[in-house]
XYZ file of C-alpha atoms in Angstrom:
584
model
C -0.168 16.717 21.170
C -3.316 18.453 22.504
C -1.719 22.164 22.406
C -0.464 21.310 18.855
C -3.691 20.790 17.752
C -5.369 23.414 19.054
C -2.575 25.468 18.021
C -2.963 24.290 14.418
C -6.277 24.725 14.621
C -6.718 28.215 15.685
C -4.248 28.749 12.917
C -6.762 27.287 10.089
C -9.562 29.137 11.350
C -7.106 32.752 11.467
C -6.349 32.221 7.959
C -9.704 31.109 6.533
C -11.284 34.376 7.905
C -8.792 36.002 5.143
C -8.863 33.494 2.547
C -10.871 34.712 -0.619
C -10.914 31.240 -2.594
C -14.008 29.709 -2.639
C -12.585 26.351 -3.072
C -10.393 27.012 -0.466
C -12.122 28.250 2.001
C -14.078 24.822 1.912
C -10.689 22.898 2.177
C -9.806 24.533 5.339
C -13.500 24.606 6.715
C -13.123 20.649 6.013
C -9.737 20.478 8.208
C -11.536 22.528 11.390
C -14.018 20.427 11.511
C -11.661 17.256 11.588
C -9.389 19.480 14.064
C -11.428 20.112 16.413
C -12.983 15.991 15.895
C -9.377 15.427 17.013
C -9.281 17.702 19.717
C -11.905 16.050 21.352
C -11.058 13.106 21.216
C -7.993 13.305 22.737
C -9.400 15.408 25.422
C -12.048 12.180 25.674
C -8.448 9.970 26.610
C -8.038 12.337 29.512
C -11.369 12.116 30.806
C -11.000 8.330 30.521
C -7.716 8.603 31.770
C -9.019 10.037 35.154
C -11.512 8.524 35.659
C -11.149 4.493 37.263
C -14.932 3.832 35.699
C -16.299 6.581 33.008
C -20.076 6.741 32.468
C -20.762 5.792 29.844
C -21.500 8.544 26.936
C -24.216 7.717 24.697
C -24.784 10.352 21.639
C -28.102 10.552 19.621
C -27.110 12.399 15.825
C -28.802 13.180 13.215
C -29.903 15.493 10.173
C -32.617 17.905 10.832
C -35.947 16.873 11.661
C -35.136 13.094 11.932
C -36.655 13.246 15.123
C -33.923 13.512 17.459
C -35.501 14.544 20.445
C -37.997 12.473 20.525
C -35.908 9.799 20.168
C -34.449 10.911 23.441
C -37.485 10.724 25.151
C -38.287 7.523 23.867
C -35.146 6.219 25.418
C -35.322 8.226 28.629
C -38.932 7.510 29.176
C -39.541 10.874 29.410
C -40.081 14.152 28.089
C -36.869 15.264 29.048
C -36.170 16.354 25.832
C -37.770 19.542 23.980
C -39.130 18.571 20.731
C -40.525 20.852 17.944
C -41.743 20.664 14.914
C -40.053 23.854 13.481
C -35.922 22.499 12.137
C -33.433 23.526 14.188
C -34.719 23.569 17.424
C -31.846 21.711 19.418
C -28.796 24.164 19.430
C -26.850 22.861 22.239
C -25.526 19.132 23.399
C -27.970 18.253 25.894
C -27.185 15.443 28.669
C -29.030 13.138 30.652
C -27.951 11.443 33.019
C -29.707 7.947 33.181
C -28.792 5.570 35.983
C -25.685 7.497 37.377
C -25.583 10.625 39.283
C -24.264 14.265 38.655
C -21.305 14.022 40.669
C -20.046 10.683 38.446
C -19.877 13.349 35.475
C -17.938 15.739 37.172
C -15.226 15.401 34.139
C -17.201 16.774 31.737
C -16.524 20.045 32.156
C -12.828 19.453 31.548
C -13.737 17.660 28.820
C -15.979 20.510 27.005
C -13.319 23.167 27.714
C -14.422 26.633 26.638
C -17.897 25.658 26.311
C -19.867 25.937 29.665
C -22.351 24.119 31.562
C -25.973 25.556 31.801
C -29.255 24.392 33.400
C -31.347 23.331 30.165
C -33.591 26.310 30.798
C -30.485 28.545 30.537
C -29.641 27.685 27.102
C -30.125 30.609 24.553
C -30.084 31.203 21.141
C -27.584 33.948 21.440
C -24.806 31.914 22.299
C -23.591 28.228 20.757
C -20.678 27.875 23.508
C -22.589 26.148 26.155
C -23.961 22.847 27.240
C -26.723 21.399 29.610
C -25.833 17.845 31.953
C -29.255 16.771 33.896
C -30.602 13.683 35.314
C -33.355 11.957 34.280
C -35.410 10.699 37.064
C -37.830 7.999 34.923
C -36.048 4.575 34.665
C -35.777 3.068 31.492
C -35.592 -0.206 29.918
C -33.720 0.521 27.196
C -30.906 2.138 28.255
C -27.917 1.474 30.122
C -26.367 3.306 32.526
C -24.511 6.640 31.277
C -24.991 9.848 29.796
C -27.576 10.285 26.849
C -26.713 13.234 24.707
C -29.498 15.397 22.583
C -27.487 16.990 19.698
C -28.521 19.649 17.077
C -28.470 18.715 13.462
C -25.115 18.503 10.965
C -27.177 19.770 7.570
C -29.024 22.553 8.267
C -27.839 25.897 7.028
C -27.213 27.877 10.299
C -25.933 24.186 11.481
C -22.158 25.708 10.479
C -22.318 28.525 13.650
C -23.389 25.324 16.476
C -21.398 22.660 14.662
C -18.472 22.683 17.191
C -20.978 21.035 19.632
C -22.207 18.624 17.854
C -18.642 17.802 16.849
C -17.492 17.551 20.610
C -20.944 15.233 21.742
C -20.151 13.280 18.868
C -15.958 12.328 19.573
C -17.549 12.260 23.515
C -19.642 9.181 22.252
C -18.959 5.585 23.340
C -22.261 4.647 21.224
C -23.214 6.688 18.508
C -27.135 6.511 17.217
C -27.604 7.957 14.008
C -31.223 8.746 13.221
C -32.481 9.186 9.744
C -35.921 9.333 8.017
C -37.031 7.689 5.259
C -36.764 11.066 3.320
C -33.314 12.166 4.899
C -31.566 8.516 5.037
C -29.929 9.607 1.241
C -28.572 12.778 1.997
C -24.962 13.092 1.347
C -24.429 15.472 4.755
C -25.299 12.347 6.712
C -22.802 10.271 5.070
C -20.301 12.633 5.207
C -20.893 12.709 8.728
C -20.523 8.674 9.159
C -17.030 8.916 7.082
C -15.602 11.355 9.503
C -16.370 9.473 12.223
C -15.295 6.420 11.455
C -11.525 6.037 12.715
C -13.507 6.324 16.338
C -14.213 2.792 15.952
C -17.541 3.442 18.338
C -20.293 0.906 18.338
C -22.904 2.051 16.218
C -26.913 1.998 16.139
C -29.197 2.935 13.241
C -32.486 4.433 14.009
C -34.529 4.362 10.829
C -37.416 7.062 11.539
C -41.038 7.451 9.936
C -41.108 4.603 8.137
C -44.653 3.223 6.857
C -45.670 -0.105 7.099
C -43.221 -2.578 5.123
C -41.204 0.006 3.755
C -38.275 -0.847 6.244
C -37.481 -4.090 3.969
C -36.811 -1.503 1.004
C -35.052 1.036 2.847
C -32.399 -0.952 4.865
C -31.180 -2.480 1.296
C -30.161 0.765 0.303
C -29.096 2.206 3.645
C -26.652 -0.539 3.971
C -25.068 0.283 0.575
C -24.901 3.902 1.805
C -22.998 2.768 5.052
C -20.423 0.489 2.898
C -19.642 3.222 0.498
C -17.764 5.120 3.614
C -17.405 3.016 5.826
C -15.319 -0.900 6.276
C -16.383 -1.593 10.018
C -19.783 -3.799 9.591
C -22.883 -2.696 9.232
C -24.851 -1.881 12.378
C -28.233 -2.972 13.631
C -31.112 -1.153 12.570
C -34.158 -0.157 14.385
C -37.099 0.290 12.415
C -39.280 3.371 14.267
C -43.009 3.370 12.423
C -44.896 6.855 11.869
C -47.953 7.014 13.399
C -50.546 9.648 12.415
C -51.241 11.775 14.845
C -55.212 12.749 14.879
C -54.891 15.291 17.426
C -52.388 18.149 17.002
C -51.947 19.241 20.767
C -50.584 15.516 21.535
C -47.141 14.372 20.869
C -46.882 11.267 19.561
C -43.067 9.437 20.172
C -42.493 6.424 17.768
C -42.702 3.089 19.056
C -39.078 0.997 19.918
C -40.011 -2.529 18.878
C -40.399 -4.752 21.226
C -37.838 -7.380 19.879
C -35.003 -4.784 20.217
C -35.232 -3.823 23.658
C -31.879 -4.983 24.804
C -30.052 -3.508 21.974
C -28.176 -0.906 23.444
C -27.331 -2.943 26.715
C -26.108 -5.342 24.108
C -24.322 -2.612 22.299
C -22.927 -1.624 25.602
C -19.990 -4.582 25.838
C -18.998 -3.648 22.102
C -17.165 -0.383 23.995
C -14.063 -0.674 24.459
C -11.745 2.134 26.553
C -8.628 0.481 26.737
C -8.301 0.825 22.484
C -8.873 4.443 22.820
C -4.944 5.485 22.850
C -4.594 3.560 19.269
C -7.466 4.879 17.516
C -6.321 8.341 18.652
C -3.423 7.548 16.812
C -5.392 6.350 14.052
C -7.001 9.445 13.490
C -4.308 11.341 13.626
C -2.027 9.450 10.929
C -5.182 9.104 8.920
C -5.379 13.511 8.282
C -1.727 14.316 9.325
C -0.456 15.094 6.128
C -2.954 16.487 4.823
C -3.639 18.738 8.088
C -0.108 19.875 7.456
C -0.287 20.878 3.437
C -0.155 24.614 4.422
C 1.945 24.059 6.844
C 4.767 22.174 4.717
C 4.779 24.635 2.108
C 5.270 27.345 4.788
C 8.492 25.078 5.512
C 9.452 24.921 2.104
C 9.611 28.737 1.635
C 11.234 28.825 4.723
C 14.508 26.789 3.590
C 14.248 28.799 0.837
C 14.527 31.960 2.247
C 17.527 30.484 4.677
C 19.283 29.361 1.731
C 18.756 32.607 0.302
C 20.376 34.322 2.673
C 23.286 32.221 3.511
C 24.108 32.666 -0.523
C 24.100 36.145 0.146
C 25.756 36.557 3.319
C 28.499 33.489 1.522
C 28.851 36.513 -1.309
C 28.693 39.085 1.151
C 32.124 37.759 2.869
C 33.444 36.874 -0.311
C 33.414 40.749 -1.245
C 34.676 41.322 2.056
C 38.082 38.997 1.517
C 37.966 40.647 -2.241
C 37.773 43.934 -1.474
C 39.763 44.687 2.269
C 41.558 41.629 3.618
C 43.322 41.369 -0.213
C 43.515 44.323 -1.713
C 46.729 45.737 -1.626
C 45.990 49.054 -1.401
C 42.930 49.122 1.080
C 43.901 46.507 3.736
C 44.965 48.489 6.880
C 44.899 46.001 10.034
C 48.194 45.107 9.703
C 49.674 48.319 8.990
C 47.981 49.348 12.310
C 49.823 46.207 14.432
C 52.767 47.838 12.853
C 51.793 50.821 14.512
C 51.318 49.401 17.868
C 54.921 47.228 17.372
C 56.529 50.757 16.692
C 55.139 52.196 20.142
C 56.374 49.166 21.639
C 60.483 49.797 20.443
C 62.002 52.459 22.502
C 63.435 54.410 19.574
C 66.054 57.085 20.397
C 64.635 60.938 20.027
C 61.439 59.928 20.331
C 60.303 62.261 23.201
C 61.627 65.039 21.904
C 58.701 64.601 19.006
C 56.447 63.790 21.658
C 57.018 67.199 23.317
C 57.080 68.932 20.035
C 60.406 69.822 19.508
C 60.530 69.223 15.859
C 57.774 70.725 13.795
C 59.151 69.182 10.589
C 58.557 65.395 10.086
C 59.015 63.198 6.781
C 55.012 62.904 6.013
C 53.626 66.573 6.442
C 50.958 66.185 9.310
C 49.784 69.637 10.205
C 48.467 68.560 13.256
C 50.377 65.936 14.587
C 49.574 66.438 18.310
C 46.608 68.518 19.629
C 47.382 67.951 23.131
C 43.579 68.727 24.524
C 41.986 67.312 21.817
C 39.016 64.816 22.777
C 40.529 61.156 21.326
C 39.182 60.016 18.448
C 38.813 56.101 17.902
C 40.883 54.697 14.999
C 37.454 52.938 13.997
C 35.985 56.527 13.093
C 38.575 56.503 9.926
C 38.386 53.111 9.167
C 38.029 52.121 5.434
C 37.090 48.859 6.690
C 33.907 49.646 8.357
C 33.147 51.872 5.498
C 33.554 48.721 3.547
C 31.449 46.529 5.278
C 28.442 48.981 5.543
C 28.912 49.323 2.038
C 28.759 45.071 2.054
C 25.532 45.164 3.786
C 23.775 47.880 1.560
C 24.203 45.823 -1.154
C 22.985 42.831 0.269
C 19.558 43.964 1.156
C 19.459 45.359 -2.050
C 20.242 42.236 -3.707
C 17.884 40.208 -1.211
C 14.893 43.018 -2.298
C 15.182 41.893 -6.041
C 15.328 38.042 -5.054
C 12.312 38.233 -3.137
C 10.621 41.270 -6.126
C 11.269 37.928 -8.755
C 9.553 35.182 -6.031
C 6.628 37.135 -5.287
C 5.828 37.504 -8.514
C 5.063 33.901 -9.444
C 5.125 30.258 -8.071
C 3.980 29.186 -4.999
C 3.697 30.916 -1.622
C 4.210 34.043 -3.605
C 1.759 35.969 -0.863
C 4.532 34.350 1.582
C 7.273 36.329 -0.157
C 5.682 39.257 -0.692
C 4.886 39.651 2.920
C 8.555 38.739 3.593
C 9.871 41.948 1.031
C 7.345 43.894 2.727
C 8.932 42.802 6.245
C 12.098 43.566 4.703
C 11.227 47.211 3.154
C 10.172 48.186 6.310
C 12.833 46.751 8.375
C 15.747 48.048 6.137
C 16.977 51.148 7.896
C 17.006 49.265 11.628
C 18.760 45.956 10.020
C 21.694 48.629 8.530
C 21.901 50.651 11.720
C 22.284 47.279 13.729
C 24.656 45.807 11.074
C 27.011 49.343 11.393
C 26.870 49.106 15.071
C 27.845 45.071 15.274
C 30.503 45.828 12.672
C 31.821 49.018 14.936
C 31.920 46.590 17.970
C 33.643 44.419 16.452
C 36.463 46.546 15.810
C 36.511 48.054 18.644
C 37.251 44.492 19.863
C 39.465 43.576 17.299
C 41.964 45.945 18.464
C 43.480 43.280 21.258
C 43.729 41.472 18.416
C 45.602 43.491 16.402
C 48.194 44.006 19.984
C 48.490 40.541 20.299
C 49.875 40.598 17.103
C 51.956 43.617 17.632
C 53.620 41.657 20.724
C 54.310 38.817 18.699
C 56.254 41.045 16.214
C 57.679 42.763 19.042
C 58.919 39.730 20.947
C 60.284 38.186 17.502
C 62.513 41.327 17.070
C 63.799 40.918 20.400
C 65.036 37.571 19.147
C 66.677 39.705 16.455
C 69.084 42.069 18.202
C 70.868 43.164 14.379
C 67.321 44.243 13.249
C 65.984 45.996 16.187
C 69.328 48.104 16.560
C 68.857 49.166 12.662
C 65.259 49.953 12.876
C 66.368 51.940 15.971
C 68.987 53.611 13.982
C 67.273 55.209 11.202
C 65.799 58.708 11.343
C 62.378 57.088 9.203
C 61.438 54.836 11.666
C 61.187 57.491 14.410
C 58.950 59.464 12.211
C 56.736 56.310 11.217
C 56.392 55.782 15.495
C 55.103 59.665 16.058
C 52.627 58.606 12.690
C 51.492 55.619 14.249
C 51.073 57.813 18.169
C 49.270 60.158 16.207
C 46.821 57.680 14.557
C 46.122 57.239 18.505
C 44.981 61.110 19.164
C 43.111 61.493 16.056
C 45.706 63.507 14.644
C 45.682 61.357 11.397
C 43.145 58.799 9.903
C 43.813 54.806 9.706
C 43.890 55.488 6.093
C 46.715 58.270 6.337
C 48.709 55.726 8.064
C 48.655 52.998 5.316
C 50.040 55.185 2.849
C 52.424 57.512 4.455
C 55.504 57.642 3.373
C 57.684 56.805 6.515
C 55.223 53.631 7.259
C 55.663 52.094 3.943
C 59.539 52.185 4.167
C 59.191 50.451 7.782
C 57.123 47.882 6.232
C 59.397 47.317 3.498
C 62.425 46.826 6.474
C 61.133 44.660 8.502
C 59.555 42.547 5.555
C 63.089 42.436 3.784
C 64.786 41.351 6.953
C 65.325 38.208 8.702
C 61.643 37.953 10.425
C 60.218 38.540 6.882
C 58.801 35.177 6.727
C 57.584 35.771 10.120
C 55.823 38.996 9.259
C 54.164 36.993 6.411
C 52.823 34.515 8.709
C 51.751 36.814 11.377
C 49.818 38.846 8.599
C 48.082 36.259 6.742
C 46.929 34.442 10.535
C 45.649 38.046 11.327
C 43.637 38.182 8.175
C 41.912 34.561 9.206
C 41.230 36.130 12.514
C 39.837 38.777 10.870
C 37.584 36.923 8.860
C 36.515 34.642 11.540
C 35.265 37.426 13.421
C 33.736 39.354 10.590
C 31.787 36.506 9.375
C 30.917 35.640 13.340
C 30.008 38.770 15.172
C 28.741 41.084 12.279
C 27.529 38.552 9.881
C 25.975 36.012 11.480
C 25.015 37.370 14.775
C 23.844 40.596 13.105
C 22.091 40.565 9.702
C 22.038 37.178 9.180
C 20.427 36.384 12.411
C 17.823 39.690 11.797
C 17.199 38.386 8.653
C 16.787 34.665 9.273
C 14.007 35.696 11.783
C 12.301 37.772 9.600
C 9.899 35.106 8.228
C 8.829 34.550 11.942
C 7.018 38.064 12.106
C 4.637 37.126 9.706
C 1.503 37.389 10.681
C 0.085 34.528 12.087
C -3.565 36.193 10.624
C -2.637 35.159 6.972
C 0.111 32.675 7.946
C 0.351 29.351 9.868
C 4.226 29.965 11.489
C 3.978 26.715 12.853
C 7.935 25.958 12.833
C 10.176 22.956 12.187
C 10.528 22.464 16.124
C 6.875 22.548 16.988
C 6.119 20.370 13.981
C 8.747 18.226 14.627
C 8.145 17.390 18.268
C 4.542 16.769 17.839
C 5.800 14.120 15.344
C 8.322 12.909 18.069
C 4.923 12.373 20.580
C 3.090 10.704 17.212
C 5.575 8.038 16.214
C 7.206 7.725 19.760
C 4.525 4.717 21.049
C 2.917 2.032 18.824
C -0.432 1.662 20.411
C -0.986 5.418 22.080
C -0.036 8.528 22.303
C 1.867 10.390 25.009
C -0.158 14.002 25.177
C 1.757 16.831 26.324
């Protein structure tokens, strides 16, 4: 589930960089930011996962200027922290380590991935892709034992370029502390915020900054109406921090943690629970699934549509093909040509004398019968049926050019079609050359075929003494067997042999004699043969295939080309436990 997401992910974030739609470029920027939430979150199951006892991960949030740091040194007891006045000081998650040591952190880094670890003095502006982990020697009352995170602000206008860490300290987070001040409590970025969160069911602390004397009993009203307007869970505790003036400006003043809400957070502490973390992975995930996969769906959509397409093409394709070769009565040649092969097969009387060329003057006038020399030529070379289908396939793509002319005009995913007619524009020439070189192939294998057949005739004659001895006995069908050996040397085309003279009589023997009704059967199982193989090796493992692939060279830059498999086994790992997930 982990690579899925990352993989759907990277896909948003490809195809934002192109988008031009205001409206929905904010969409997608809305979906990152929950993508990568999800991301690491799941990669916070496999750091609890292997670990027997995770620190505990603590993460202080906020908008800008809400005092953030200081916060942090306030818990800490320390000035661990930096702290500025100036907004947008914090760019990085920064950790400290209260109460545990370095070495019980050591998943972390698996955990933050890409982003890597620096010494807090390290950290620069030039780069957002980094972290700091240090511990904090001062002991503290008012923490617990773990990992207290610094994190930059969520509001801010340059906040979009550092927001990924923010958004990975914030799904590390066993206890989240939101900070607000009394001027920044309101704000609709901090809200937000809370709403994405919330399917991480984590124990929650309000930190309610600057506040004047009293004002806290006006403020926490509202704030709570704030929290129930996103959120269901209950509202949290919240810790009123007073402003104190500070008279001289070279002296950092912290606020004050009241005195009556020391143990807070070691109360907070038992609220964590690890062993719920598989189902509110889950929970996440159902809760932005479908929407996460809008693009992606309609990608799917245009998909069948294109494979229906085509198979109504390819369906009309063949349907030519039977029309306009297997029965047509003048252009169908296959079985003429297992004719030819029976009439090598019957050992006619005279017929070697042709073979050496002792009669110049045959029925059909050949002028060059035999060119004894001459390089062979294939009977496919001559073949109106390979003519045919080439013809077929022309008209196809032509026909699947206008189709997808009329969908890119209008309707939706019309950029998806027009890429595909672009694919398909560019493609034509090397679909066509494969298609003619399949269909070759395939008659070039079709020719056992076609002696099979040939055998079967020849063996049913044999049963048929009367009309073997009377084919053998007239003149014609000597001259039909040197046609048919000299369809074999190139000395006439496939074409030439359907409609010479001495062939047609032949066929009109055999079909008016007792194996007839053979003949008839014979032909018409040769023709399903025929059109088995047509529609298998040159149809649909040639330009049906090529063209049913087509969609998948989009480019993954301005499409998603997630497909039905990947989609549907990350849906398989979704729905396949009740209370967790198994990751891949």
């Amino acid at each position: 589930m982990l690579e899925f997401i990352q993989l759907l992910k990277q896909r948003y974030q490809a195809v934002l960089s192109h988008l031009g739609n205001e409206g929905s470029r904010t969409v997608y920027q809305q979906r990152i930011d929950q993508l990568m939430l999800a991301e690491a979150f799941i990669r916070k199951g496999h750091l609890i996962a292997s670990s027997a006892t995770p620190s505990l991960q603590m993460a202080i949030i906020g908008p800008t200027q809400a005092g953030k740091s200081s916060l942090v040194n306030v818990l800490l007891n320390s000035s661990s922290a930096g702290i500025s006045p100036l907004a947008g000081y914090t760019l990085h998650p920064q950790g400290f380590a209260h109460g545990v040591s370095l070495a019980d952190c050591d998943g972390l880094q698996r955990y933050f991935g890409r982003f890597q670890q620096l010494p807090q003095t390290r950290l620069s502006k030039e780069r957002y892709d980094c972290y700091s982990l240090s511990e904090s020697s001062a002991d503290s009352e008012l923490l617990p034992a773990g990992v207290l995170w610094d994190t930059p602000d969520f509001d801010s206008i340059d906040s979009a370029t550092y927001r990924e860490g923010v958004i990975r300290a914030v799904a590390l987070a066993d206890i989240v502390i939101l900070v607000v001040s009394k001027e920044k409590y309101a704000d609709q970025s901090v809200w937000d915020m809370m709403a994405s969160i919330a399917a991480l069911h984590q124990p929650t602390v309000i930190c309610l900054n600057k506040l004047g004397e009293g004002s806290e009993q006006i403020l926490i009203p509202s704030l709570k109406e704030k929290w129930q307007q996103v959120r269901s869970d209950d509202f949290p505790e919240v810790v009123p921090l007073m402003f104190i003036q500070n008279r001289n400006p070279n002296q950092t003043v912290l606020p004050s943690w009241p005195q009556a809400m020391q143990t807070l957070l070691v109360r907070t502490q038992k609220k964590v629970s690890h062993q719920k973390h598989a189902r509110f992975e889950q929970e996440l995930l159902l809760q932005h699934w479908q929407e996460w996969l809008e693009p992606v769906l309609e990608e799917h959509r245009a998909l069948t549509d294109w494979h229906n397409l085509v198979e109504e093409l390819i369906r009309q394709a063949l349907a030519d093909y039977q029309r306009d070769y297997l029965n047509h009565p003048h252009h169908y040649e296959t079985f003429q040509q297992a004719l030819a092969e029976l009439l090598t097969l019957l050992e006619i009387p005279g017929l070697a004398g042709f073979l050496t060329g002792a009669r110049k003057a045959l029925t059909w006038p050949v002028r060059q019968i035999m060119k004894l020399g001459r390089k062979r030529l294939h009977i496919a070379d001559s073949s109106h049926e390979l003519a045919l289908l080439n013809q077929i396939a022309e008209h196809t793509l032509i026909q699947l050019a206008d189709r997808l002319l009329g969908k890119s005009e209008d309707g939706q995913q019309s950029v998806w079609w027009k890429e595909c007619s672009l694919l398909l524009r560019r493609q034509r020439q090397v679909i066509l050359s494969e298609f003619s070189v399949a269909a070759k192939n395939y008659h070039v294998s079709f020719q056992q075929d076609v002696e099979q057949t040939a055998q079967h005739l020849y063996h049913k004659l044999q049963e048929q003494p009367m009309v073997l001895n009377s084919l053998r006995a007239t003149r014609v069908t000597a001259d039909a067997a040197v046609i048919a050996l000299t369809l074999h040397t190139g000395g006439i085309g496939m074409h030439d042999l359907v409609i010479a003279p001495a062939m047609l009589t032949v066929t009109s023997l055999l079909t008016e004699s007792a194996i007839g009704g053979y003949m008839r059967k014979m032909e018409s199982r040769l023709k399903q043969q025929q059109l088995n193989a047509v529609k298998q090796t040159v149809f649909a493992e040639s330009i049906s295939k090529r063209l049913l692939t087509l969609p998948e060279q989009l480019s993954t830059l301005t499409h998603f080309n997630i497909s039905p498999d990947q989609l549907h086994a990350a849906e398989l790992q979704l729905k396949q436990k009740r209370h967790g997930l198994r990751l891949l």
